[in-house]
Amino acid sequence: MAEPAYQRLDVDERRAQLLELGARLFTEHAYDELSMAQIAREAGISKALLYHYFPSKQAFFVATLERGATELVALTEPAADLPPAQALDQTLDGFLAWIEDHRETYLKVMRSSTGHAEVRELVEGVRAETAARLLDGLTGGEPPPPALRAAVRGWLWFMDGACQDWLEQEDLGRDEVRGLLLGTLAGAITASGHAELLAKLAE
Amino acid sequence: MAEPAYQRLDVDERRAQLLELGARLFTEHAYDELSMAQIAREAGISKALLYHYFPSKQAFFVATLERGATELVALTEPAADLPPAQALDQTLDGFLAWIEDHRETYLKVMRSSTGHAEVRELVEGVRAETAARLLDGLTGGEPPPPALRAAVRGWLWFMDGACQDWLEQEDLGRDEVRGLLLGTLAGAITASGHAELLAKLAE
DNA sequence: GAGTCTTGTTGACCGGCGGTCGACAGCGAC
DNA sequence: GTCGCTGTCGACCGCCGGTCAACAAGACTC
């Protein structure tokens, strides 16, 4: 006989398994389409165990995204003290590369039919951090003028819009997208009335 | 005695009352924070009656947004056969005016659009229609080159990002935002490698 | 005013959801 | 072998979105 009724796993192993499964399921189905019971069944465990590892469905969902988010933030974090132009280059390269490697995840997050505040805050958080970095590089730490701030924030939205088009239509090269993004940033800064700052991005 | 157990209302009246209440509640609380039972209680009716008027919670939610959406689409629809430059002017003016008048609704939609497929489709629908109109004006009906299409689609995102910044920070004038939007569109078109089309927007 | 018809309205009900809890069982220590 | 730690489970809870047959408000007849 023997045949244990269930397989006992190490905490970290189990956690990792659940996160991986969750990441897969949540890119295949919308948040509301998945119940915790389904997820547990899929993982071959009981619902209670799933709740033993994650305090709520939301928390579980966010946790499945967090690895990607921290990875993305790390990838777009430029080496310290680089001049603004190179820092921007690095950030953009990191961003586009990550997106190309995680097409489905990126699109899913952008469209997330799951929507709860947490995801929005995650996305907005990344945008806010990137904007702060960019503005810092442009103004040298001074608080930015309103129009410039709006231009940069808008540009970060532009980035997501253009990237979605890129991934969905598949008729543009990464370099073209890069050029479009950089050129539009220059255009937005100019339109905000601070063309003099462009010199910093051309260094 | 007498005192009827409930007040009987005309269908249209009841429907209008529910839509108005829903619009108010949904701008005050998040979708998931409201249950249909709560909404019904608030309206002084039974949950079943709410379901008699709207087939589902999602449908009710979308219906509360739809009046605003159709209003917005109508407001941004330029008079037929206007030259591209003036059509764009009209669209932009209509858009910014509506946003200023419906601050809370706009922010609510932008923030929940990540959340529910229906809302996202509503927003994406408006964007797609606007993009098509804009591209039509630029290319004269020809299918747009990929880079230009991506630039326009990205710009529509830029618009929403910049508008959110505008509404949240309240330190910019509407004309400044208008200038930022127009200038950035020019920058994006230039960056897409189709600067020659700018002439059409300067007429 | 009694009867009747239409239809706006309701209370009771359902399956399933997210979430909880006490008890069970796999396994290393001794 | 048995004991203790803890990973694991089945059973349960309150509430949610959604359904349904039946009731009653009020206009219309005679």
Tab-separated table of C-alpha atoms (C1' of nucleotides) in Angstrom:
chain	number	residue	atom	x	y	z
A	1	MET	CA	0.000	0.000	0.000
A	2	ALA	CA	1.811	3.114	1.236
A	3	GLU	CA	0.893	5.508	-1.560
A	4	PRO	CA	0.867	8.755	0.438
A	5	ALA	CA	-2.377	10.677	0.121
A	6	TYR	CA	-0.533	13.796	-0.919
A	7	GLN	CA	2.965	14.922	-1.746
A	8	ARG	CA	4.656	17.022	0.872
A	9	LEU	CA	6.786	19.791	-0.588
A	10	ASP	CA	9.266	22.236	0.777
A	11	VAL	CA	7.725	25.646	1.409
A	12	ASP	CA	9.832	27.462	-1.153
A	13	GLU	CA	9.299	24.787	-3.743
A	14	ARG	CA	5.543	24.840	-3.290
A	15	ARG	CA	5.449	28.609	-3.382
A	16	ALA	CA	7.487	28.715	-6.561
A	17	GLN	CA	5.303	26.067	-8.171
A	18	LEU	CA	2.158	28.022	-7.355
A	19	LEU	CA	3.582	31.281	-8.625
A	20	GLU	CA	4.613	29.708	-11.888
A	21	LEU	CA	1.246	28.071	-12.350
A	22	GLY	CA	-0.498	31.322	-11.465
A	23	ALA	CA	1.560	33.304	-13.935
A	24	ARG	CA	0.579	30.848	-16.658
A	25	LEU	CA	-3.104	30.687	-15.777
A	26	PHE	CA	-3.500	34.426	-15.397
A	27	THR	CA	-2.048	35.087	-18.825
A	28	GLU	CA	-4.413	32.503	-20.295
A	29	HIS	CA	-7.580	33.522	-18.484
A	30	ALA	CA	-8.971	36.713	-17.038
A	31	TYR	CA	-8.866	37.244	-13.306
A	32	ASP	CA	-12.592	36.836	-12.827
A	33	GLU	CA	-12.711	33.724	-14.933
A	34	LEU	CA	-10.452	31.900	-12.518
A	35	SER	CA	-11.611	30.794	-9.104
A	36	MET	CA	-9.234	29.883	-6.323
A	37	ALA	CA	-10.809	26.433	-6.294
A	38	GLN	CA	-9.961	25.970	-9.982
A	39	ILE	CA	-6.412	27.135	-9.479
A	40	ALA	CA	-5.973	24.776	-6.563
A	41	ARG	CA	-7.397	21.878	-8.543
A	42	GLU	CA	-5.042	22.701	-11.398
A	43	ALA	CA	-2.124	22.676	-8.961
A	44	GLY	CA	-3.253	19.363	-7.516
A	45	ILE	CA	-3.723	20.786	-4.031
A	46	SER	CA	-6.583	21.946	-1.855
A	47	LYS	CA	-7.908	25.467	-1.873
A	48	ALA	CA	-6.971	25.821	1.782
A	49	LEU	CA	-3.330	25.199	0.959
A	50	LEU	CA	-3.394	27.907	-1.671
A	51	TYR	CA	-4.686	30.252	1.007
A	52	HIS	CA	-1.981	29.014	3.336
A	53	TYR	CA	0.593	30.419	0.917
A	54	PHE	CA	-1.218	33.575	-0.187
A	55	PRO	CA	-3.554	35.595	2.013
A	56	SER	CA	-6.053	36.424	-0.727
A	57	LYS	CA	-6.780	35.975	-4.388
A	58	GLN	CA	-5.708	39.548	-5.112
A	59	ALA	CA	-2.455	39.044	-3.261
A	60	PHE	CA	-1.819	35.865	-5.206
A	61	PHE	CA	-2.506	37.632	-8.471
A	62	VAL	CA	-0.225	40.517	-7.645
A	63	ALA	CA	2.479	38.120	-6.507
A	64	THR	CA	2.379	36.384	-9.898
A	65	LEU	CA	3.021	39.744	-11.554
A	66	GLU	CA	5.595	40.989	-9.135
A	67	ARG	CA	8.489	38.923	-10.372
A	68	GLY	CA	7.995	40.383	-13.820
A	69	ALA	CA	7.616	43.887	-12.445
A	70	THR	CA	10.782	43.818	-10.356
A	71	GLU	CA	12.612	42.249	-13.273
A	72	LEU	CA	11.406	45.064	-15.481
A	73	VAL	CA	12.309	47.764	-12.985
A	74	ALA	CA	15.780	46.269	-12.573
A	75	LEU	CA	16.249	46.059	-16.320
A	76	THR	CA	15.304	49.671	-16.844
A	77	GLU	CA	17.334	50.976	-13.933
A	78	PRO	CA	20.297	52.632	-15.589
A	79	ALA	CA	23.755	52.443	-14.131
A	80	ALA	CA	24.176	55.195	-11.561
A	81	ASP	CA	25.440	58.611	-12.595
A	82	LEU	CA	25.254	58.064	-16.294
A	83	PRO	CA	24.596	61.213	-18.296
A	84	PRO	CA	20.869	61.589	-19.076
A	85	ALA	CA	21.163	60.647	-22.703
A	86	GLN	CA	22.857	57.328	-22.002
A	87	ALA	CA	20.619	56.643	-19.043
A	88	LEU	CA	17.602	57.078	-21.288
A	89	ASP	CA	19.149	54.813	-23.881
A	90	GLN	CA	19.662	52.096	-21.328
A	91	THR	CA	16.191	52.446	-19.906
A	92	LEU	CA	14.573	52.295	-23.312
A	93	ASP	CA	16.642	49.338	-24.417
A	94	GLY	CA	15.841	47.467	-21.238
A	95	PHE	CA	12.172	48.221	-21.555
A	96	LEU	CA	11.832	47.199	-25.186
A	97	ALA	CA	13.882	44.067	-24.671
A	98	TRP	CA	11.803	42.992	-21.721
A	99	ILE	CA	8.590	43.644	-23.607
A	100	GLU	CA	9.766	41.626	-26.568
A	101	ASP	CA	10.659	38.751	-24.255
A	102	HIS	CA	7.394	38.890	-22.333
A	103	ARG	CA	4.931	39.800	-25.032
A	104	GLU	CA	1.979	38.004	-23.530
A	105	THR	CA	2.614	39.177	-19.998
A	106	TYR	CA	2.987	42.756	-21.118
A	107	LEU	CA	-0.184	42.750	-23.170
A	108	LYS	CA	-2.042	41.000	-20.392
A	109	VAL	CA	-1.011	43.555	-17.826
A	110	MET	CA	-1.825	46.429	-20.147
A	111	ARG	CA	-5.274	45.056	-20.839
A	112	SER	CA	-5.693	43.347	-17.572
A	113	SER	CA	-9.329	42.522	-17.403
A	114	THR	CA	-8.632	41.915	-13.782
A	115	GLY	CA	-8.288	45.480	-13.019
A	116	HIS	CA	-8.254	45.872	-9.422
A	117	ALA	CA	-6.485	48.830	-8.041
A	118	GLU	CA	-3.358	46.834	-7.256
A	119	VAL	CA	-2.428	46.269	-10.874
A	120	ARG	CA	-3.091	49.836	-11.813
A	121	GLU	CA	-0.937	50.978	-8.945
A	122	LEU	CA	1.805	48.647	-10.076
A	123	VAL	CA	1.770	50.066	-13.589
A	124	GLU	CA	1.392	53.640	-12.410
A	125	GLY	CA	4.191	53.048	-9.932
A	126	VAL	CA	6.589	51.963	-12.657
A	127	ARG	CA	5.552	54.943	-14.749
A	128	ALA	CA	5.936	57.372	-11.880
A	129	GLU	CA	9.388	56.057	-11.038
A	130	THR	CA	10.518	56.233	-14.639
A	131	ALA	CA	9.104	59.728	-14.983
A	132	ALA	CA	10.908	60.870	-11.853
A	133	ARG	CA	14.196	59.474	-13.120
A	134	LEU	CA	13.759	61.084	-16.487
A	135	LEU	CA	12.776	64.468	-15.065
A	136	ASP	CA	15.658	64.324	-12.661
A	137	GLY	CA	18.020	63.832	-15.534
A	138	LEU	CA	16.489	66.727	-17.410
A	139	THR	CA	16.242	69.319	-14.672
A	140	GLY	CA	19.134	68.172	-12.554
A	141	GLY	CA	16.972	67.593	-9.513
A	142	GLU	CA	14.940	70.786	-9.642
A	143	PRO	CA	11.166	70.340	-9.401
A	144	PRO	CA	9.999	70.224	-13.018
A	145	PRO	CA	7.755	72.884	-14.562
A	146	PRO	CA	4.159	71.637	-14.907
A	147	ALA	CA	4.138	71.495	-18.683
A	148	LEU	CA	7.331	69.454	-18.751
A	149	ARG	CA	5.996	67.097	-16.124
A	150	ALA	CA	2.793	66.593	-18.104
A	151	ALA	CA	4.817	66.048	-21.263
A	152	VAL	CA	6.916	63.324	-19.669
A	153	ARG	CA	3.975	61.633	-18.036
A	154	GLY	CA	2.081	61.720	-21.304
A	155	TRP	CA	5.084	60.322	-23.099
A	156	LEU	CA	5.158	57.308	-20.811
A	157	TRP	CA	1.600	56.612	-21.872
A	158	PHE	CA	2.657	57.109	-25.470
A	159	MET	CA	5.252	54.448	-24.909
A	160	ASP	CA	2.676	51.920	-23.777
A	161	GLY	CA	0.321	52.797	-26.589
A	162	ALA	CA	2.999	52.532	-29.244
A	163	CYS	CA	4.335	49.295	-27.740
A	164	GLN	CA	0.921	47.720	-27.859
A	165	ASP	CA	0.609	48.669	-31.501
A	166	TRP	CA	4.059	47.247	-32.118
A	167	LEU	CA	3.288	43.919	-30.472
A	168	GLU	CA	-0.138	43.575	-31.998
A	169	GLN	CA	0.651	44.528	-35.567
A	170	GLU	CA	4.098	42.994	-35.759
A	171	ASP	CA	5.068	45.103	-38.728
A	172	LEU	CA	7.667	47.311	-37.063
A	173	GLY	CA	11.217	46.662	-36.027
A	174	ARG	CA	12.416	47.308	-32.524
A	175	ASP	CA	14.764	50.016	-33.783
A	176	GLU	CA	11.938	51.809	-35.514
A	177	VAL	CA	9.933	51.777	-32.305
A	178	ARG	CA	12.949	53.043	-30.438
A	179	GLY	CA	13.364	55.885	-32.895
A	180	LEU	CA	9.688	56.723	-32.699
A	181	LEU	CA	9.810	56.839	-28.918
A	182	LEU	CA	12.919	58.962	-28.736
A	183	GLY	CA	11.746	61.330	-31.427
A	184	THR	CA	8.358	61.750	-29.807
A	185	LEU	CA	9.945	62.446	-26.441
A	186	ALA	CA	11.935	65.215	-28.071
A	187	GLY	CA	8.775	66.491	-29.714
A	188	ALA	CA	6.853	66.443	-26.435
A	189	ILE	CA	9.603	68.273	-24.577
A	190	THR	CA	9.731	70.864	-27.321
A	191	ALA	CA	5.957	71.205	-27.276
A	192	SER	CA	6.060	71.750	-23.532
A	193	GLY	CA	8.146	74.841	-24.166
A	194	HIS	CA	11.438	73.495	-22.871
A	195	ALA	CA	13.318	72.785	-26.046
A	196	GLU	CA	16.480	74.015	-24.378
A	197	LEU	CA	16.576	70.801	-22.344
A	198	LEU	CA	16.954	68.703	-25.469
A	199	ALA	CA	20.662	69.444	-25.446
A	200	LYS	CA	20.908	67.181	-22.395
A	201	LEU	CA	19.491	64.283	-24.358
A	202	ALA	CA	21.805	64.722	-27.281
A	203	GLU	CA	25.034	64.496	-25.366
B	1	MET	CA	-53.945	52.329	6.497
B	2	ALA	CA	-53.697	52.321	2.687
B	3	GLU	CA	-49.989	53.152	2.443
B	4	PRO	CA	-49.015	51.182	-0.650
B	5	ALA	CA	-46.170	48.753	0.005
B	6	TYR	CA	-44.131	50.225	-2.841
B	7	GLN	CA	-44.262	53.026	-5.329
B	8	ARG	CA	-44.951	52.070	-8.867
B	9	LEU	CA	-42.936	54.048	-11.397
B	10	ASP	CA	-43.002	54.437	-15.123
B	11	VAL	CA	-40.375	52.276	-16.825
B	12	ASP	CA	-38.371	55.160	-18.245
B	13	GLU	CA	-38.505	57.064	-14.998
B	14	ARG	CA	-37.279	54.085	-12.995
B	15	ARG	CA	-34.548	53.353	-15.488
B	16	ALA	CA	-33.366	56.938	-15.443
B	17	GLN	CA	-33.393	57.021	-11.645
B	18	LEU	CA	-31.304	53.858	-11.483
B	19	LEU	CA	-28.807	55.109	-14.054
B	20	GLU	CA	-28.348	58.358	-12.218
B	21	LEU	CA	-27.913	56.627	-8.898
B	22	GLY	CA	-25.497	54.154	-10.475
B	23	ALA	CA	-23.424	56.911	-12.039
B	24	ARG	CA	-23.119	58.558	-8.635
B	25	LEU	CA	-22.332	55.387	-6.707
B	26	PHE	CA	-19.790	54.121	-9.211
B	27	THR	CA	-17.828	57.337	-9.125
B	28	GLU	CA	-17.820	57.210	-5.329
B	29	HIS	CA	-16.965	53.536	-4.888
B	30	ALA	CA	-15.053	50.969	-6.867
B	31	TYR	CA	-16.962	48.384	-8.858
B	32	ASP	CA	-16.131	45.512	-6.540
B	33	GLU	CA	-16.965	47.476	-3.453
B	34	LEU	CA	-20.582	47.742	-4.521
B	35	SER	CA	-22.943	44.794	-4.476
B	36	MET	CA	-26.160	44.754	-6.437
B	37	ALA	CA	-27.996	44.324	-3.133
B	38	GLN	CA	-26.447	47.510	-1.788
B	39	ILE	CA	-27.314	49.452	-4.915
B	40	ALA	CA	-30.884	48.219	-4.769
B	41	ARG	CA	-31.170	49.122	-1.090
B	42	GLU	CA	-29.812	52.569	-1.862
B	43	ALA	CA	-32.419	52.977	-4.597
B	44	GLY	CA	-35.160	51.803	-2.259
B	45	ILE	CA	-36.077	48.831	-4.405
B	46	SER	CA	-35.465	45.095	-4.435
B	47	LYS	CA	-32.454	43.512	-6.046
B	48	ALA	CA	-34.754	41.608	-8.394
B	49	LEU	CA	-36.107	44.856	-9.781
B	50	LEU	CA	-32.605	46.077	-10.501
B	51	TYR	CA	-32.057	42.886	-12.471
B	52	HIS	CA	-35.369	43.454	-14.207
B	53	TYR	CA	-33.934	46.647	-15.670
B	54	PHE	CA	-30.357	45.529	-16.304
B	55	PRO	CA	-29.358	41.982	-17.200
B	56	SER	CA	-26.164	41.933	-15.146
B	57	LYS	CA	-23.993	44.010	-12.875
B	58	GLN	CA	-21.479	44.586	-15.675
B	59	ALA	CA	-24.225	45.700	-18.025
B	60	PHE	CA	-25.529	48.086	-15.406
B	61	PHE	CA	-22.060	49.497	-14.883
B	62	VAL	CA	-21.451	49.986	-18.581
B	63	ALA	CA	-24.891	51.556	-18.991
B	64	THR	CA	-24.025	54.157	-16.358
B	65	LEU	CA	-20.983	55.095	-18.438
B	66	GLU	CA	-22.583	54.974	-21.841
B	67	ARG	CA	-24.386	58.269	-21.746
B	68	GLY	CA	-21.055	59.991	-21.135
B	69	ALA	CA	-19.342	57.991	-23.847
B	70	THR	CA	-21.862	58.759	-26.574
B	71	GLU	CA	-21.844	62.385	-25.510
B	72	LEU	CA	-18.067	62.408	-25.832
B	73	VAL	CA	-18.061	60.732	-29.226
B	74	ALA	CA	-20.649	63.200	-30.505
B	75	LEU	CA	-18.659	66.120	-29.144
B	76	THR	CA	-15.457	65.028	-30.827
B	77	GLU	CA	-17.072	64.171	-34.144
B	78	PRO	CA	-15.977	67.025	-36.401
B	79	ALA	CA	-18.269	68.489	-38.997
B	80	ALA	CA	-18.027	66.438	-42.183
B	81	ASP	CA	-15.481	67.280	-44.837
B	82	LEU	CA	-13.563	69.803	-42.827
B	83	PRO	CA	-9.879	70.033	-43.755
B	84	PRO	CA	-7.758	67.858	-41.440
B	85	ALA	CA	-6.336	70.768	-39.501
B	86	GLN	CA	-9.711	72.164	-38.533
B	87	ALA	CA	-11.184	68.738	-37.909
B	88	LEU	CA	-8.368	68.058	-35.475
B	89	ASP	CA	-8.953	71.390	-33.803
B	90	GLN	CA	-12.612	70.613	-33.313
B	91	THR	CA	-11.955	67.145	-32.021
B	92	LEU	CA	-9.363	68.348	-29.547
B	93	ASP	CA	-11.517	71.195	-28.320
B	94	GLY	CA	-14.488	68.926	-27.849
B	95	PHE	CA	-12.412	66.390	-26.021
B	96	LEU	CA	-10.774	68.813	-23.631
B	97	ALA	CA	-14.035	70.613	-22.938
B	98	TRP	CA	-15.840	67.397	-22.137
B	99	ILE	CA	-13.033	66.265	-19.882
B	100	GLU	CA	-13.060	69.513	-17.989
B	101	ASP	CA	-16.807	69.213	-17.493
B	102	HIS	CA	-16.687	65.588	-16.415
B	103	ARG	CA	-13.478	65.433	-14.436
B	104	GLU	CA	-14.560	62.692	-12.059
B	105	THR	CA	-16.158	60.547	-14.725
B	106	TYR	CA	-13.111	60.793	-16.949
B	107	LEU	CA	-10.678	59.893	-14.194
B	108	LYS	CA	-12.927	57.047	-13.078
B	109	VAL	CA	-13.092	55.603	-16.558
B	110	MET	CA	-9.349	55.956	-17.097
B	111	ARG	CA	-8.651	54.198	-13.840
B	112	SER	CA	-11.102	51.389	-14.242
B	113	SER	CA	-10.402	50.853	-17.901
B	114	THR	CA	-7.646	48.494	-16.989
B	115	GLY	CA	-10.191	46.694	-14.935
B	116	HIS	CA	-13.127	45.474	-16.907
B	117	ALA	CA	-13.057	44.271	-20.448
B	118	GLU	CA	-16.208	46.201	-21.353
B	119	VAL	CA	-14.805	49.524	-20.219
B	120	ARG	CA	-11.501	48.871	-21.898
B	121	GLU	CA	-13.299	48.103	-25.127
B	122	LEU	CA	-15.269	51.310	-24.783
B	123	VAL	CA	-12.094	53.348	-24.355
B	124	GLU	CA	-10.199	51.466	-27.055
B	125	GLY	CA	-13.166	51.879	-29.355
B	126	VAL	CA	-13.123	55.636	-28.969
B	127	ARG	CA	-9.362	55.678	-29.491
B	128	ALA	CA	-9.547	53.466	-32.575
B	129	GLU	CA	-12.244	55.602	-34.124
B	130	THR	CA	-10.340	58.791	-33.428
B	131	ALA	CA	-7.145	57.263	-34.792
B	132	ALA	CA	-8.898	56.172	-37.971
B	133	ARG	CA	-10.333	59.625	-38.492
B	134	LEU	CA	-6.992	61.243	-37.907
B	135	LEU	CA	-5.098	58.872	-40.188
B	136	ASP	CA	-7.715	59.293	-42.855
B	137	GLY	CA	-7.188	63.017	-42.761
B	138	LEU	CA	-3.444	62.572	-43.001
B	139	THR	CA	-3.169	59.991	-45.737
B	140	GLY	CA	-6.319	60.847	-47.616
B	141	GLY	CA	-7.773	57.367	-47.180
B	142	GLU	CA	-4.687	55.352	-48.049
B	143	PRO	CA	-3.758	52.636	-45.545
B	144	PRO	CA	-1.228	54.308	-43.239
B	145	PRO	CA	2.408	53.191	-43.036
B	146	PRO	CA	3.050	51.150	-39.870
B	147	ALA	CA	5.248	53.748	-38.179
B	148	LEU	CA	2.665	56.469	-38.705
B	149	ARG	CA	-0.110	54.256	-37.399
B	150	ALA	CA	1.914	53.462	-34.286
B	151	ALA	CA	2.697	57.130	-33.821
B	152	VAL	CA	-0.960	58.124	-33.933
B	153	ARG	CA	-2.064	55.314	-31.683
B	154	GLY	CA	0.683	56.174	-29.218
B	155	TRP	CA	-0.321	59.804	-29.350
B	156	LEU	CA	-3.867	58.964	-28.310
B	157	TRP	CA	-2.405	57.323	-25.237
B	158	PHE	CA	-0.258	60.377	-24.714
B	159	MET	CA	-3.416	62.422	-24.711
B	160	ASP	CA	-4.953	60.394	-21.908
B	161	GLY	CA	-1.766	60.425	-19.886
B	162	ALA	CA	-1.311	64.164	-20.226
B	163	CYS	CA	-4.975	64.794	-19.468
B	164	GLN	CA	-4.772	62.798	-16.282
B	165	ASP	CA	-1.764	64.810	-15.213
B	166	TRP	CA	-3.659	67.974	-16.079
B	167	LEU	CA	-6.724	67.040	-14.038
B	168	GLU	CA	-4.780	65.709	-11.086
B	169	GLN	CA	-2.225	68.465	-10.733
B	170	GLU	CA	-4.449	71.362	-11.693
B	171	ASP	CA	-1.513	73.618	-12.488
B	172	LEU	CA	-1.923	73.853	-16.236
B	173	GLY	CA	-4.303	75.817	-18.396
B	174	ARG	CA	-6.439	74.148	-21.017
B	175	ASP	CA	-4.640	76.037	-23.755
B	176	GLU	CA	-1.279	74.841	-22.543
B	177	VAL	CA	-2.520	71.268	-22.648
B	178	ARG	CA	-3.891	71.864	-26.128
B	179	GLY	CA	-0.540	73.189	-27.262
B	180	LEU	CA	1.283	70.287	-25.695
B	181	LEU	CA	-0.986	67.804	-27.421
B	182	LEU	CA	-0.743	69.424	-30.840
B	183	GLY	CA	2.997	69.898	-30.595
B	184	THR	CA	3.554	66.333	-29.500
B	185	LEU	CA	1.417	65.017	-32.341
B	186	ALA	CA	3.615	66.932	-34.754
B	187	GLY	CA	6.685	65.542	-33.003
B	188	ALA	CA	5.355	61.987	-33.165
B	189	ILE	CA	4.512	62.259	-36.856
B	190	THR	CA	7.959	63.650	-37.546
B	191	ALA	CA	9.563	60.898	-35.497
B	192	SER	CA	7.639	58.308	-37.504
B	193	GLY	CA	9.462	59.555	-40.580
B	194	HIS	CA	6.502	61.279	-42.220
B	195	ALA	CA	7.234	64.907	-41.548
B	196	GLU	CA	5.925	65.723	-45.004
B	197	LEU	CA	2.383	65.101	-43.741
B	198	LEU	CA	2.653	67.936	-41.258
B	199	ALA	CA	1.769	70.364	-44.003
B	200	LYS	CA	-1.764	68.968	-43.891
B	201	LEU	CA	-2.111	69.901	-40.253
B	202	ALA	CA	-0.871	73.429	-40.741
B	203	GLU	CA	-3.395	74.462	-43.345
C	1	DG	C1'	-67.758	50.256	-6.434
C	2	DA	C1'	-66.657	45.460	-7.923
C	3	DG	C1'	-64.223	42.945	-11.185
C	4	DT	C1'	-60.365	42.417	-14.260
C	5	DC	C1'	-56.172	42.962	-16.769
C	6	DT	C1'	-51.505	44.665	-17.248
C	7	DT	C1'	-47.179	44.896	-15.581
C	8	DG	C1'	-43.957	46.960	-12.111
C	9	DT	C1'	-42.409	44.789	-8.228
C	10	DT	C1'	-41.094	41.479	-4.588
C	11	DG	C1'	-39.221	37.589	-1.249
C	12	DA	C1'	-37.297	33.334	-1.363
C	13	DC	C1'	-34.158	30.672	-3.440
C	14	DC	C1'	-29.694	28.767	-5.980
C	15	DG	C1'	-24.922	27.496	-7.073
C	16	DG	C1'	-20.568	29.139	-6.471
C	17	DC	C1'	-17.344	32.371	-4.787
C	18	DG	C1'	-13.527	34.077	-1.555
C	19	DG	C1'	-12.004	32.965	2.756
C	20	DT	C1'	-11.465	30.259	7.552
C	21	DC	C1'	-10.534	26.545	10.846
C	22	DG	C1'	-9.741	22.475	13.424
C	23	DA	C1'	-8.020	18.114	12.546
C	24	DC	C1'	-5.089	14.864	9.946
C	25	DA	C1'	-0.773	12.922	8.079
C	26	DG	C1'	4.087	12.898	6.140
C	27	DC	C1'	8.512	12.812	7.807
C	28	DG	C1'	12.882	13.851	10.411
C	29	DA	C1'	14.761	13.560	15.303
C	30	DC	C1'	15.806	10.740	19.031
D	1	DG	C1'	8.615	3.232	17.749
D	2	DT	C1'	6.833	7.343	18.910
D	3	DC	C1'	6.851	12.136	19.109
D	4	DG	C1'	6.658	16.791	17.407
D	5	DC	C1'	6.699	19.890	13.645
D	6	DT	C1'	4.249	21.588	10.046
D	7	DG	C1'	2.473	20.945	5.255
D	8	DT	C1'	-1.956	19.625	4.041
D	9	DC	C1'	-6.984	18.730	3.756
D	10	DG	C1'	-12.339	18.507	4.182
D	11	DA	C1'	-15.998	20.885	5.871
D	12	DC	C1'	-17.906	24.955	6.760
D	13	DC	C1'	-19.391	30.224	6.544
D	14	DG	C1'	-21.458	34.476	4.820
D	15	DC	C1'	-22.226	36.792	0.818
D	16	DC	C1'	-22.477	37.592	-4.036
D	17	DG	C1'	-24.474	37.657	-8.748
D	18	DG	C1'	-28.411	35.995	-10.728
D	19	DT	C1'	-33.401	33.598	-11.267
D	20	DC	C1'	-38.323	32.785	-10.622
D	21	DA	C1'	-43.074	32.295	-9.563
D	22	DA	C1'	-46.237	34.974	-7.395
D	23	DC	C1'	-48.111	39.395	-5.626
D	24	DA	C1'	-50.191	44.035	-5.891
D	25	DA	C1'	-50.652	49.058	-7.832
D	26	DG	C1'	-53.313	51.344	-10.603
D	27	DA	C1'	-55.826	52.204	-15.044
D	28	DC	C1'	-59.744	50.695	-17.411
D	29	DT	C1'	-64.331	48.663	-17.838
D	30	DC	C1'	-69.470	48.241	-16.845
